[in-house]
Coordinates of N, CA and C and ligand atoms in Angstrom, one line a residue:
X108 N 90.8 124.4 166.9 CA 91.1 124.5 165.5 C 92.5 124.3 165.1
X109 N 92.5 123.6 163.8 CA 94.5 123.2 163.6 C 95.1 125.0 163.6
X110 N 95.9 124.7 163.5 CA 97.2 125.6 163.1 C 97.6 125.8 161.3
X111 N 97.9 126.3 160.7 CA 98.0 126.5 159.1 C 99.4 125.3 159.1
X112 N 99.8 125.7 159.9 CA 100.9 124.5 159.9 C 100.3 122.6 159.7
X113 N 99.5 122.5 160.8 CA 98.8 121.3 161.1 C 98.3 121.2 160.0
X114 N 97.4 122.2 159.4 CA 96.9 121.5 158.3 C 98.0 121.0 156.7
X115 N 99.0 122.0 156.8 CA 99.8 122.0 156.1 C 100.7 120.2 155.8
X116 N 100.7 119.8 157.2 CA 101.4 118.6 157.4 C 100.4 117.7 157.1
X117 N 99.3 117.0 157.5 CA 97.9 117.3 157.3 C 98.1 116.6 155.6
X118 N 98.0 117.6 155.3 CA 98.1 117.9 153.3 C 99.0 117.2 152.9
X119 N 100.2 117.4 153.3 CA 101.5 116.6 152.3 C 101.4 115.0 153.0
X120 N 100.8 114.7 154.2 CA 101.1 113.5 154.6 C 99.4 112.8 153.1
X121 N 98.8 113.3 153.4 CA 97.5 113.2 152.5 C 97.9 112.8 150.9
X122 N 98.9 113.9 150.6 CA 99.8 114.1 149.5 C 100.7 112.6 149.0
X123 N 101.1 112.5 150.3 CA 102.4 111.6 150.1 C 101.7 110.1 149.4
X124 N 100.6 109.9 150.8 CA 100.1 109.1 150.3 C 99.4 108.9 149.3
X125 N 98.7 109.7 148.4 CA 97.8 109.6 147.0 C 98.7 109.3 146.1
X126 N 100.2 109.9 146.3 CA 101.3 109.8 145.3 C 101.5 108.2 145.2
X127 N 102.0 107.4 146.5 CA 102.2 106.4 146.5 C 100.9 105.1 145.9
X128 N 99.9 105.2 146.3 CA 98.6 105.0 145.5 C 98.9 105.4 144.2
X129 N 99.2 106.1 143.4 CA 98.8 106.2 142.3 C 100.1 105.2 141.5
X130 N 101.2 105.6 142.1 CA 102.3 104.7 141.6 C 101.9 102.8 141.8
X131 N 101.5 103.0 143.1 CA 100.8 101.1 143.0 C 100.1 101.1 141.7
X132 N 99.3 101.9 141.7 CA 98.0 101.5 140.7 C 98.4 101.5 139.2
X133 N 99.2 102.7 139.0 CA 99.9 102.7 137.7 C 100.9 101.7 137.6
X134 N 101.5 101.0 138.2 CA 102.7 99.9 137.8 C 101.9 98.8 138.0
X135 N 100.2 98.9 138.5 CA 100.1 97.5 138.9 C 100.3 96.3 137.7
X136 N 99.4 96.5 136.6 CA 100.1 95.7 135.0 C 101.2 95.0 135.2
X137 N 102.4 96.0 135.3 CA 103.9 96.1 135.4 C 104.4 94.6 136.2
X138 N 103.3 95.2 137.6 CA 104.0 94.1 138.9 C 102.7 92.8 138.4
X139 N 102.3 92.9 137.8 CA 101.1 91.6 137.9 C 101.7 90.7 137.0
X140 N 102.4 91.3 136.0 CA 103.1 90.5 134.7 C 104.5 89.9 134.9
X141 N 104.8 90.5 136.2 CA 106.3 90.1 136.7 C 105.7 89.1 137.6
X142 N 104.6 88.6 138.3 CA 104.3 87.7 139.6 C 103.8 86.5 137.9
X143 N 103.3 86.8 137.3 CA 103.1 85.6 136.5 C 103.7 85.1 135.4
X144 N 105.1 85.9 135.0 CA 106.6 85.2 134.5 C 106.6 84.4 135.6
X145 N 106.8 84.6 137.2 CA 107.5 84.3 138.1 C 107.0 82.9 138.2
X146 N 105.6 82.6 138.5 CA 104.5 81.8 137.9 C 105.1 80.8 136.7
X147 N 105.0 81.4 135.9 CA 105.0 80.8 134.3 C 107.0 79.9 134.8
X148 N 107.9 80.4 135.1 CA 108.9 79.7 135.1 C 108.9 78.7 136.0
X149 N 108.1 79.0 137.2 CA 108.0 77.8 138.3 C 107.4 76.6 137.7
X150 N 106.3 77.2 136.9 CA 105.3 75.8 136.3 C 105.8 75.3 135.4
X151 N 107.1 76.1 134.3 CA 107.7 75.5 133.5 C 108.8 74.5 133.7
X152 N 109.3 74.9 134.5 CA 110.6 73.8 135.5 C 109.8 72.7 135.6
X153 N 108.6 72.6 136.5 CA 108.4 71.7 136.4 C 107.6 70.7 135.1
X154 N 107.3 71.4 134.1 CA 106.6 71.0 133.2 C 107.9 70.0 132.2
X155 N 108.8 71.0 132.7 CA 110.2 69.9 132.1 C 110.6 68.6 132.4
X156 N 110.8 68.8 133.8 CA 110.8 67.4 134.5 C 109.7 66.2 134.2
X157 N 108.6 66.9 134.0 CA 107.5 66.1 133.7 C 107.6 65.4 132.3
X158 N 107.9 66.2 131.2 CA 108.4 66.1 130.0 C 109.8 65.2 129.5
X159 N 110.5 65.7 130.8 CA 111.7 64.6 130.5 C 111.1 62.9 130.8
X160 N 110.4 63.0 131.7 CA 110.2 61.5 132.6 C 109.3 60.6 131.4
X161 N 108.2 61.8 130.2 CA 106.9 60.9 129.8 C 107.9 60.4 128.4
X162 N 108.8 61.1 127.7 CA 110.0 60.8 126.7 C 110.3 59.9 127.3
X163 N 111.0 59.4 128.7 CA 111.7 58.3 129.2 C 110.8 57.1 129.1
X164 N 109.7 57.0 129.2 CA 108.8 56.1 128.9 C 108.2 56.0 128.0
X165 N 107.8 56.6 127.1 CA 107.7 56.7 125.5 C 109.2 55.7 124.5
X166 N 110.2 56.7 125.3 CA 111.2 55.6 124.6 C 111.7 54.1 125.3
X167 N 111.2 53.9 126.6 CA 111.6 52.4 127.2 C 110.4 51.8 126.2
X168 N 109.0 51.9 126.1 CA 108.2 51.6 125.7 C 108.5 51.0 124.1
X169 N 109.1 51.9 123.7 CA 109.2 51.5 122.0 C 110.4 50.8 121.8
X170 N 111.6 51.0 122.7 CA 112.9 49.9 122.5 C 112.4 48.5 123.1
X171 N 111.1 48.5 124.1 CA 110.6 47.4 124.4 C 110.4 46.2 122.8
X172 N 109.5 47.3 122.5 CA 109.0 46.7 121.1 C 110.0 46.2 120.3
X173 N 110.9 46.9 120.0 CA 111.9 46.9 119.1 C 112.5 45.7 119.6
X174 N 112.8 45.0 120.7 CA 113.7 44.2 121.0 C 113.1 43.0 120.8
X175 N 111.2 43.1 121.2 CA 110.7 42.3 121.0 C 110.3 41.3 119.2
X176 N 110.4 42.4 118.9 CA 111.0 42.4 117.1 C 112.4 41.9 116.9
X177 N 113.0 41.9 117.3 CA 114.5 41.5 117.3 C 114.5 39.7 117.6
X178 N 113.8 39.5 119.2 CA 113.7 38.4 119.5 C 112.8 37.1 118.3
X179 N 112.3 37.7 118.0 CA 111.2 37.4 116.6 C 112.6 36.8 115.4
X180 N 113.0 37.7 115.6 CA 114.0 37.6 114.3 C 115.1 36.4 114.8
X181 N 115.3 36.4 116.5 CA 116.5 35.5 116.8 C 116.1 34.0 116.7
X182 N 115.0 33.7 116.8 CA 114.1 32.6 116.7 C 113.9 31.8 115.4
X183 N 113.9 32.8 114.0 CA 114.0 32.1 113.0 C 115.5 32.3 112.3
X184 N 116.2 32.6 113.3 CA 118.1 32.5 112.9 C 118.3 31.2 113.1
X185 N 117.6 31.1 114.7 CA 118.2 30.0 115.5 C 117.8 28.7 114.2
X186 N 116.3 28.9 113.9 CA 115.9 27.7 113.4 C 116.6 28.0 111.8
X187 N 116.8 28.7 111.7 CA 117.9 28.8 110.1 C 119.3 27.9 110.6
X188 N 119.7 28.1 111.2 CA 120.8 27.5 112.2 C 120.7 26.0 112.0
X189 N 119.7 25.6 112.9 CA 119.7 24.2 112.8 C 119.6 23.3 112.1
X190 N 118.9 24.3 111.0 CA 118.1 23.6 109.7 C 119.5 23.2 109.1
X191 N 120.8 24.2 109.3 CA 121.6 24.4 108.1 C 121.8 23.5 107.0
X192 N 122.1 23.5 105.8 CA 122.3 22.3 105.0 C 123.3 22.0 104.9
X193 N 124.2 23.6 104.8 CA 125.9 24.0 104.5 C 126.6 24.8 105.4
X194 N 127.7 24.7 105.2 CA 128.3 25.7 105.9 C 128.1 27.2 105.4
X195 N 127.6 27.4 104.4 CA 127.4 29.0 104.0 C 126.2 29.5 104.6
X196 N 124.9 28.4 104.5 CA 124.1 28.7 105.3 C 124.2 28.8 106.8
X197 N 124.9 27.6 107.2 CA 125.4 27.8 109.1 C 126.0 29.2 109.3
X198 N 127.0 29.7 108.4 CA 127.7 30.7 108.8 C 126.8 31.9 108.6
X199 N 125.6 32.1 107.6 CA 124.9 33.3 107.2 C 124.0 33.8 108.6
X200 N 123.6 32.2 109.2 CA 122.8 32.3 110.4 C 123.2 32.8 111.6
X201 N 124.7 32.5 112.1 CA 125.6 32.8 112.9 C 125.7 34.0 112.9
X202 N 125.7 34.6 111.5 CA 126.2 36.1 111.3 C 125.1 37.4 111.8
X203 N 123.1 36.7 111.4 CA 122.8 37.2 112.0 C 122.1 37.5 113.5
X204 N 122.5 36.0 113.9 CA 121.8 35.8 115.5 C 123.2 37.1 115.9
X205 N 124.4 37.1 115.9 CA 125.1 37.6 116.0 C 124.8 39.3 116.1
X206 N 124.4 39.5 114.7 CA 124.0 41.1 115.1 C 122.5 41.4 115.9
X207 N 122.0 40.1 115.3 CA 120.5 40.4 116.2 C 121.1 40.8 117.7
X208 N 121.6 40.1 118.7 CA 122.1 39.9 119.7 C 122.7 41.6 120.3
X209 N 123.6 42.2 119.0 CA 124.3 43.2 119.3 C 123.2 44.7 118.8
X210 N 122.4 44.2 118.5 CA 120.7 44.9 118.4 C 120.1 44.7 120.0
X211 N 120.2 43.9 120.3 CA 119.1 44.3 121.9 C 120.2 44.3 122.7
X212 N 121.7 44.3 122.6 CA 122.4 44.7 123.6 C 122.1 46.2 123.9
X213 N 122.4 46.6 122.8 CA 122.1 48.1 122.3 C 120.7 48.8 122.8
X214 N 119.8 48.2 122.5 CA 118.4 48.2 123.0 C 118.2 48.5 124.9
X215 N 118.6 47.3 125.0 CA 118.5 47.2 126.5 C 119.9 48.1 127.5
X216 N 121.1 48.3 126.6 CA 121.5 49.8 127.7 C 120.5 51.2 127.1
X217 N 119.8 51.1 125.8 CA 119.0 52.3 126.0 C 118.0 52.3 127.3
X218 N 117.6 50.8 127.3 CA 115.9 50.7 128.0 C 116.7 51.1 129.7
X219 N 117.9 51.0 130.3 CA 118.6 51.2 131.0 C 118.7 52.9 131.5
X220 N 119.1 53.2 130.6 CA 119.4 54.5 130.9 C 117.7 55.3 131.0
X221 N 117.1 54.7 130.3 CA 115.1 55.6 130.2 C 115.1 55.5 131.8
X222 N 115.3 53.7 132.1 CA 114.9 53.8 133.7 C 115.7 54.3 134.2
X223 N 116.5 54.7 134.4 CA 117.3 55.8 135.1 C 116.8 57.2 135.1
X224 N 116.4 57.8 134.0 CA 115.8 58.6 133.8 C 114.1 59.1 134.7
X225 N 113.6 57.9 134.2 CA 112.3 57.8 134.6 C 112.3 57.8 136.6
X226 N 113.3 57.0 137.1 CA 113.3 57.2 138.3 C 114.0 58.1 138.6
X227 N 114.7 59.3 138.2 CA 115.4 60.2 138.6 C 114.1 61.6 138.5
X228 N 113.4 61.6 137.5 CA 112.5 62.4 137.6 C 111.4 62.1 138.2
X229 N 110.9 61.2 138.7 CA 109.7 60.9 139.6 C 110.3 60.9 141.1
X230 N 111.1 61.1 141.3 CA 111.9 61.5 142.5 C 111.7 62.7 142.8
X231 N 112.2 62.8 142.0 CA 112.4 64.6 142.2 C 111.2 65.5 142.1
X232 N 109.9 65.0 141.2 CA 108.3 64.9 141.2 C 107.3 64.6 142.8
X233 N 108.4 63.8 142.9 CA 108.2 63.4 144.1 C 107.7 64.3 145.3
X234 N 109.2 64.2 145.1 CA 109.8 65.5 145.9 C 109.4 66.6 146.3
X235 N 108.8 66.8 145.1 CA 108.5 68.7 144.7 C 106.4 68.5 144.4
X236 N 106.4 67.5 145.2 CA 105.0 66.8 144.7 C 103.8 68.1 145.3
X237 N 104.2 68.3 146.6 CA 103.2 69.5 147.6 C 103.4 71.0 145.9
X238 N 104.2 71.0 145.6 CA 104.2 72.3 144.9 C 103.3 72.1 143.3
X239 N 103.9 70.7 143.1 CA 103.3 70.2 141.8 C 101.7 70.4 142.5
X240 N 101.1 69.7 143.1 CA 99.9 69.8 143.3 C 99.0 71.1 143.6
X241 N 99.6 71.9 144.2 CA 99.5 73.4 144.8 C 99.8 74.3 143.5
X242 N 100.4 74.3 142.6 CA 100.9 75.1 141.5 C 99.6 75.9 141.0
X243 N 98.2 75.6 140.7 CA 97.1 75.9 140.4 C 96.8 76.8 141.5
X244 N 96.4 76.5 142.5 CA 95.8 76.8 143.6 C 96.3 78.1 144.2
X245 N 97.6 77.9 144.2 CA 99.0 79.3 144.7 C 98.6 80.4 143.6
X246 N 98.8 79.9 143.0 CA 98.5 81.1 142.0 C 97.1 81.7 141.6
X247 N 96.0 81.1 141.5 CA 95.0 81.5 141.9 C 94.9 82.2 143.2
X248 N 95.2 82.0 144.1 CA 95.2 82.8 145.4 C 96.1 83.8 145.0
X249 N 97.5 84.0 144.6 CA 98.3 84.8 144.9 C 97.4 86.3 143.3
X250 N 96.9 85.2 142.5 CA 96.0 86.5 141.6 C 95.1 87.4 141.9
X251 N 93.9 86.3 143.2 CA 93.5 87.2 144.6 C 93.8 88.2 145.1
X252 N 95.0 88.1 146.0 CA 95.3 88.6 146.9 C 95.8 89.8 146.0
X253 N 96.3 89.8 144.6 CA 97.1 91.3 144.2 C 95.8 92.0 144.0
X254 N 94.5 90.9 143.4 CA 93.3 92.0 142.8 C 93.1 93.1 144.0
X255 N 93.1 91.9 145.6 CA 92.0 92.5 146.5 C 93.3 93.8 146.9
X256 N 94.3 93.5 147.0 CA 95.2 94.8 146.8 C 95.3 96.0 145.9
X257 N 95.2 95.6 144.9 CA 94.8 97.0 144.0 C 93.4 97.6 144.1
X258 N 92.2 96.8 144.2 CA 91.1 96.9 144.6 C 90.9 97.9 146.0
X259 N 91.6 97.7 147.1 CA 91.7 98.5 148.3 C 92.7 99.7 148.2
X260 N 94.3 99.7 147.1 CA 94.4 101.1 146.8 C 93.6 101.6 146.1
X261 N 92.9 101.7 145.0 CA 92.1 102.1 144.2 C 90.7 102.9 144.9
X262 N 90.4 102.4 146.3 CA 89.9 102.9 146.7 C 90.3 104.1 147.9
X263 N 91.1 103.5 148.7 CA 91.7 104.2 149.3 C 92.0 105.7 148.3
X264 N 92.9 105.5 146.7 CA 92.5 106.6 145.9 C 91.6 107.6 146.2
X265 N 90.6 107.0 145.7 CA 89.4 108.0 145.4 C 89.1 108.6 146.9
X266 N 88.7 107.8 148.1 CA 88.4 108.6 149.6 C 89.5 109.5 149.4
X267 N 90.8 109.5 149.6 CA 92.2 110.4 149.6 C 91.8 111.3 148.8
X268 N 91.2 111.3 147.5 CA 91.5 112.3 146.7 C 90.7 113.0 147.2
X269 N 89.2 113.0 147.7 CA 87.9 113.6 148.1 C 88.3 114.1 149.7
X270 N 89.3 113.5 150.0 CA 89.5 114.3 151.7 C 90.8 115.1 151.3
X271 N 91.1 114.9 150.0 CA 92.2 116.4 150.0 C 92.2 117.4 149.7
X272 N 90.8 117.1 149.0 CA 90.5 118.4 148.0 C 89.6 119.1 149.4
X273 N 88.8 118.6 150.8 CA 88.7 119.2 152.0 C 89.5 120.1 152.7
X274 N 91.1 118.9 152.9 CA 91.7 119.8 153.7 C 92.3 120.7 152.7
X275 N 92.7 120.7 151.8 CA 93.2 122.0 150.8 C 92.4 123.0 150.2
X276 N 91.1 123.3 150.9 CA 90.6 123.9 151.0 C 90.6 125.2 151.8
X277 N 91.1 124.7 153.2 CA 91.3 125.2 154.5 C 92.8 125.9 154.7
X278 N 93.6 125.4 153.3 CA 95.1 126.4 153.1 C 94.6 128.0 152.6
X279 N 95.2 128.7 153.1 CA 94.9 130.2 152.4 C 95.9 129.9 151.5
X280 N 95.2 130.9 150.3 CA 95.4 130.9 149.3 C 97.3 131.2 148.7
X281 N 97.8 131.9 149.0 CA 98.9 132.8 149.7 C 100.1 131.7 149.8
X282 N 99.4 130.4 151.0 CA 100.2 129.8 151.3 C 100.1 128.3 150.3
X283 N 98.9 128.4 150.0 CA 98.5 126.9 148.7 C 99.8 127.2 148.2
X284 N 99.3 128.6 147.5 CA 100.2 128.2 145.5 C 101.9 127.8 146.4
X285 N 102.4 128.6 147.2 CA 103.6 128.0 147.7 C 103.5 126.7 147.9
X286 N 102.6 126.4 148.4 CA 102.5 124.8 148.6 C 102.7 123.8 147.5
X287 N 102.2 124.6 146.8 CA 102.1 123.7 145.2 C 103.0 124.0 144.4
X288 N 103.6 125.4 144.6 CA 105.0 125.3 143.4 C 105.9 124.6 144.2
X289 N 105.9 124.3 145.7 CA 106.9 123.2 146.3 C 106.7 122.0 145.9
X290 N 105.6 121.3 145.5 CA 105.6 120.1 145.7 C 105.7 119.7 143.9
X291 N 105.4 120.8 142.9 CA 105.5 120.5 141.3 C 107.4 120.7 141.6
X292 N 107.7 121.1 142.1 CA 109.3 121.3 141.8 C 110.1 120.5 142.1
X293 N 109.7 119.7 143.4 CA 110.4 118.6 143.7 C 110.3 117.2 143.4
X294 N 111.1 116.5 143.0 CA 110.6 115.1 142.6 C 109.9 114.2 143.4
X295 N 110.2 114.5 144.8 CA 109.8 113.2 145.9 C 108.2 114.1 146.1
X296 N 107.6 114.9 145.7 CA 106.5 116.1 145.6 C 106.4 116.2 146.9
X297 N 107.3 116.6 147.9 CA 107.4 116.8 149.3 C 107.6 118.4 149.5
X298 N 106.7 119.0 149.8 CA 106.7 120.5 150.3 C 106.4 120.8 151.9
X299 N 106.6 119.7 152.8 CA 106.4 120.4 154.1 C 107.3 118.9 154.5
X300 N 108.6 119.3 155.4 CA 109.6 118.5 155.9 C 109.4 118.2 156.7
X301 N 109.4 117.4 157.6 CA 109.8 117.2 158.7 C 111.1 117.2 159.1
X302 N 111.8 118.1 160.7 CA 112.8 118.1 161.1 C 113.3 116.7 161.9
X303 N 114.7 116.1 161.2 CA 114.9 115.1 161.9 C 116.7 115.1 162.5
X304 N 116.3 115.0 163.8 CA 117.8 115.3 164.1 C 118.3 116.5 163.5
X305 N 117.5 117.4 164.0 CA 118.0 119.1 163.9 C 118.4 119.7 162.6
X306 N 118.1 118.4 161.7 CA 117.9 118.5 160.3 C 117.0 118.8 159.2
X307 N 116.6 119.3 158.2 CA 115.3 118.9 157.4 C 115.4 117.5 156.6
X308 N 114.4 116.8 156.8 CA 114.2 115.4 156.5 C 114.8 115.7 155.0
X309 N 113.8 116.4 154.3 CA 114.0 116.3 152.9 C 115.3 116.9 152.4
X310 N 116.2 117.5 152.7 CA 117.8 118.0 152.2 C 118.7 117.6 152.8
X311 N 118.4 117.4 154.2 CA 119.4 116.7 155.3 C 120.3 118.4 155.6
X312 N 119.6 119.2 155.4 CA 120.8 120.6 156.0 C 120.4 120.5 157.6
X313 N 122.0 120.7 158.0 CA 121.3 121.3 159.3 C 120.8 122.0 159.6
X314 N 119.8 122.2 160.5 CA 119.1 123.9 160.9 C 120.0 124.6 162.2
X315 N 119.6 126.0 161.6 CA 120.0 126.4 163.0 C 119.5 126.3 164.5
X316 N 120.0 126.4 165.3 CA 119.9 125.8 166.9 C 118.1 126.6 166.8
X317 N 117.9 128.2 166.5 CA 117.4 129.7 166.3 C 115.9 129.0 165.9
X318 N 116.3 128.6 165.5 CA 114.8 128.2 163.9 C 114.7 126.7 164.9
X319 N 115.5 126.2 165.4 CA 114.8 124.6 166.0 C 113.6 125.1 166.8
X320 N 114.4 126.1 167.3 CA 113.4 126.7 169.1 C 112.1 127.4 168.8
X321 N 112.4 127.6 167.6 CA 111.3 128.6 166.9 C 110.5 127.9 166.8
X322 N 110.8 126.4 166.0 CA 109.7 125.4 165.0 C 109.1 124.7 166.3
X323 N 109.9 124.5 167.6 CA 109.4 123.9 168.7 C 108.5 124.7 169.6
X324 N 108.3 126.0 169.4 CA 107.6 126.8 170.5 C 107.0 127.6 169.8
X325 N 106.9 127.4 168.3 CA 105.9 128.6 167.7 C 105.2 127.8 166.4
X326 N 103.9 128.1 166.0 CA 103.4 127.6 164.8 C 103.6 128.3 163.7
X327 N 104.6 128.7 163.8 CA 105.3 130.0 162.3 C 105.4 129.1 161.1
X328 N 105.1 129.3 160.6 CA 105.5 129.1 158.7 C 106.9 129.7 158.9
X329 N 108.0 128.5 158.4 CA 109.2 128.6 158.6 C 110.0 127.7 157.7
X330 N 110.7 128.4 156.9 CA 111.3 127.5 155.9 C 112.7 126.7 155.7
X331 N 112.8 125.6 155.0 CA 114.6 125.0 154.9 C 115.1 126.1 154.4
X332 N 116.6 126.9 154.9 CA 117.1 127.9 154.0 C 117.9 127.4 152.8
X333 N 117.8 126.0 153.1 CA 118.7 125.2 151.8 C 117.4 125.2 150.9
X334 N 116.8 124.3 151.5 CA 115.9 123.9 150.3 C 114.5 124.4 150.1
X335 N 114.2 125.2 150.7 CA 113.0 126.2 150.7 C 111.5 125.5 151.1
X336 N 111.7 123.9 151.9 CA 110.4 123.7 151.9 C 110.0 124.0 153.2
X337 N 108.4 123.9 153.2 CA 108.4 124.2 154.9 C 108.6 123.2 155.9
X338 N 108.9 123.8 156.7 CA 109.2 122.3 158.1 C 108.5 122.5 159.4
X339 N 108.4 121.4 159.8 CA 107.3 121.4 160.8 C 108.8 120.4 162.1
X340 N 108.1 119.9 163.4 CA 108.8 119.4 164.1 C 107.5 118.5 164.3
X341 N 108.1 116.9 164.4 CA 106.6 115.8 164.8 C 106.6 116.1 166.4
X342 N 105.4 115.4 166.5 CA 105.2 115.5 168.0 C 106.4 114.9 169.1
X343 N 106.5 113.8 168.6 CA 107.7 112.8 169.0 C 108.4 113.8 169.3
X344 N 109.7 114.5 168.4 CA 110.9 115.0 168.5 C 110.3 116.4 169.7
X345 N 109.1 117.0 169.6 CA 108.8 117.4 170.1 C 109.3 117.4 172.0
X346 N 108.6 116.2 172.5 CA 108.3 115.3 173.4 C 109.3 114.9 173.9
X347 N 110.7 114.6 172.9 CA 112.1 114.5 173.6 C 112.5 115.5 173.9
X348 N 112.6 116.5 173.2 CA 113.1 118.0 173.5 C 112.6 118.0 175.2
X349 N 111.1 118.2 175.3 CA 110.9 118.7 176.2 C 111.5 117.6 177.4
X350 N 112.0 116.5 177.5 CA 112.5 115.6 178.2 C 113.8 116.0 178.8
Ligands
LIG167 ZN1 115.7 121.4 153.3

């Protein structure tokens, strides 16, 4: 049969963990909304790049046209030109094969810079092609894997909660409510320490040499005199002592 002790450690380790369970479960929202910002900016980077590249071909596409409209126009300059009868006419024609000319100059360093563009972003599309293509997929799995994780604390929950309300049954009464005005009082809701390095885990006081030899050779209910919780010694520290 345990010791009041054993069960006591028993309890808070039971404890610790339902605590940490419940914080998963209650922040899960929290952390599900922060993995799919995380999500949302990855897919938007790329949604940019993708955006920049279909603009870059949208506008080579229409300066195409435009120039081809222009050439339209240079054709009946030229033949204005030839036709001329006068010099006012010669010169009117001159004037605008002239700007036509300074129209697809213009044109074609835009159609210039698109393809610049357009191959600068299909590069880099490229590039980044395994993630582009996986972007759906990743994230669907990674939505998975958080469900099947909250899904397994959520359960873990409920077993924990039904095997504590066992072992805290088997605390005398005496020593419960102590137990529980320790663990409502402290933030980390830790009421039974472990001694670590001749210390108590939870305050870091040293203990006396008196109380080590005690907690090592006796199952006494024995308290931090700093911090009043109870302390136990793990097997381990145990096991070097005796070394
Ligand atoms: Zn302490």
């Amino acid at each position: 049969m345990k010791s009041e002790l054993g069960i006591l450690v028993e309890l808070q380790k039971t404890d610790t963990r339902i605590r940490q369970l419940k914080e998963n479960i209650e922040s899960a929202e929290e952390r599900r909304a922060e993995i799919e910002q995380e999500f949302e900016k990855h897919a938007s980077s790329i949604r940019d790049i993708q955006t920049r590249r279909d603009e870059a071909r949208e506008s080579k596409t229409s300066l195409e046209a435009k120039i081809a409209e222009v050439n339209t126009g240079l054709e009946r300059a030229n033949r204005n030109l030839k036709n001329a009868q006068d010099n006012q006419q010669y010169e009117a024609a001159m004037k605008e094969i002239d700007s036509l000319n300074k129209q697809n100059s213009k044109h074609e360093t835009g159609i210039l810079e698109n393809m610049e563009t357009i191959e600068e972003t299909e590069a880099i599309l490229e590039e980044r092609a395994d993630e582009v293509n996986n972007l759906e997929s990743d994230w669907e799995k990674q939505q998975k894997e958080f469900d099947t994780a909250l899904a397994a604390d959520r359960k873990e929950f409920d077993e924990l909660t039904k095997e504590r309300e066992k072992v805290f049954a088997q605390v005398s009464p005496k020593l419960a409510s102590v137990y529980n005005r320790l663990v409502t009082r402290s933030r980390d809701g830790i009421a039974v320490a472990a001694v670590k390095e001749e210390s108590c885990s939870a305050c870091n006081m040293s203990l006396r040499k008196q109380m080590i030899v005690e907690l090592k050779t006796t199952d006494q209910i024995l308290t931090c005199e700093s911090c009043t919780r109870i302390l136990y010694v793990n097997e381990e520290e145990s096991v070097e002592a005796a070394a």
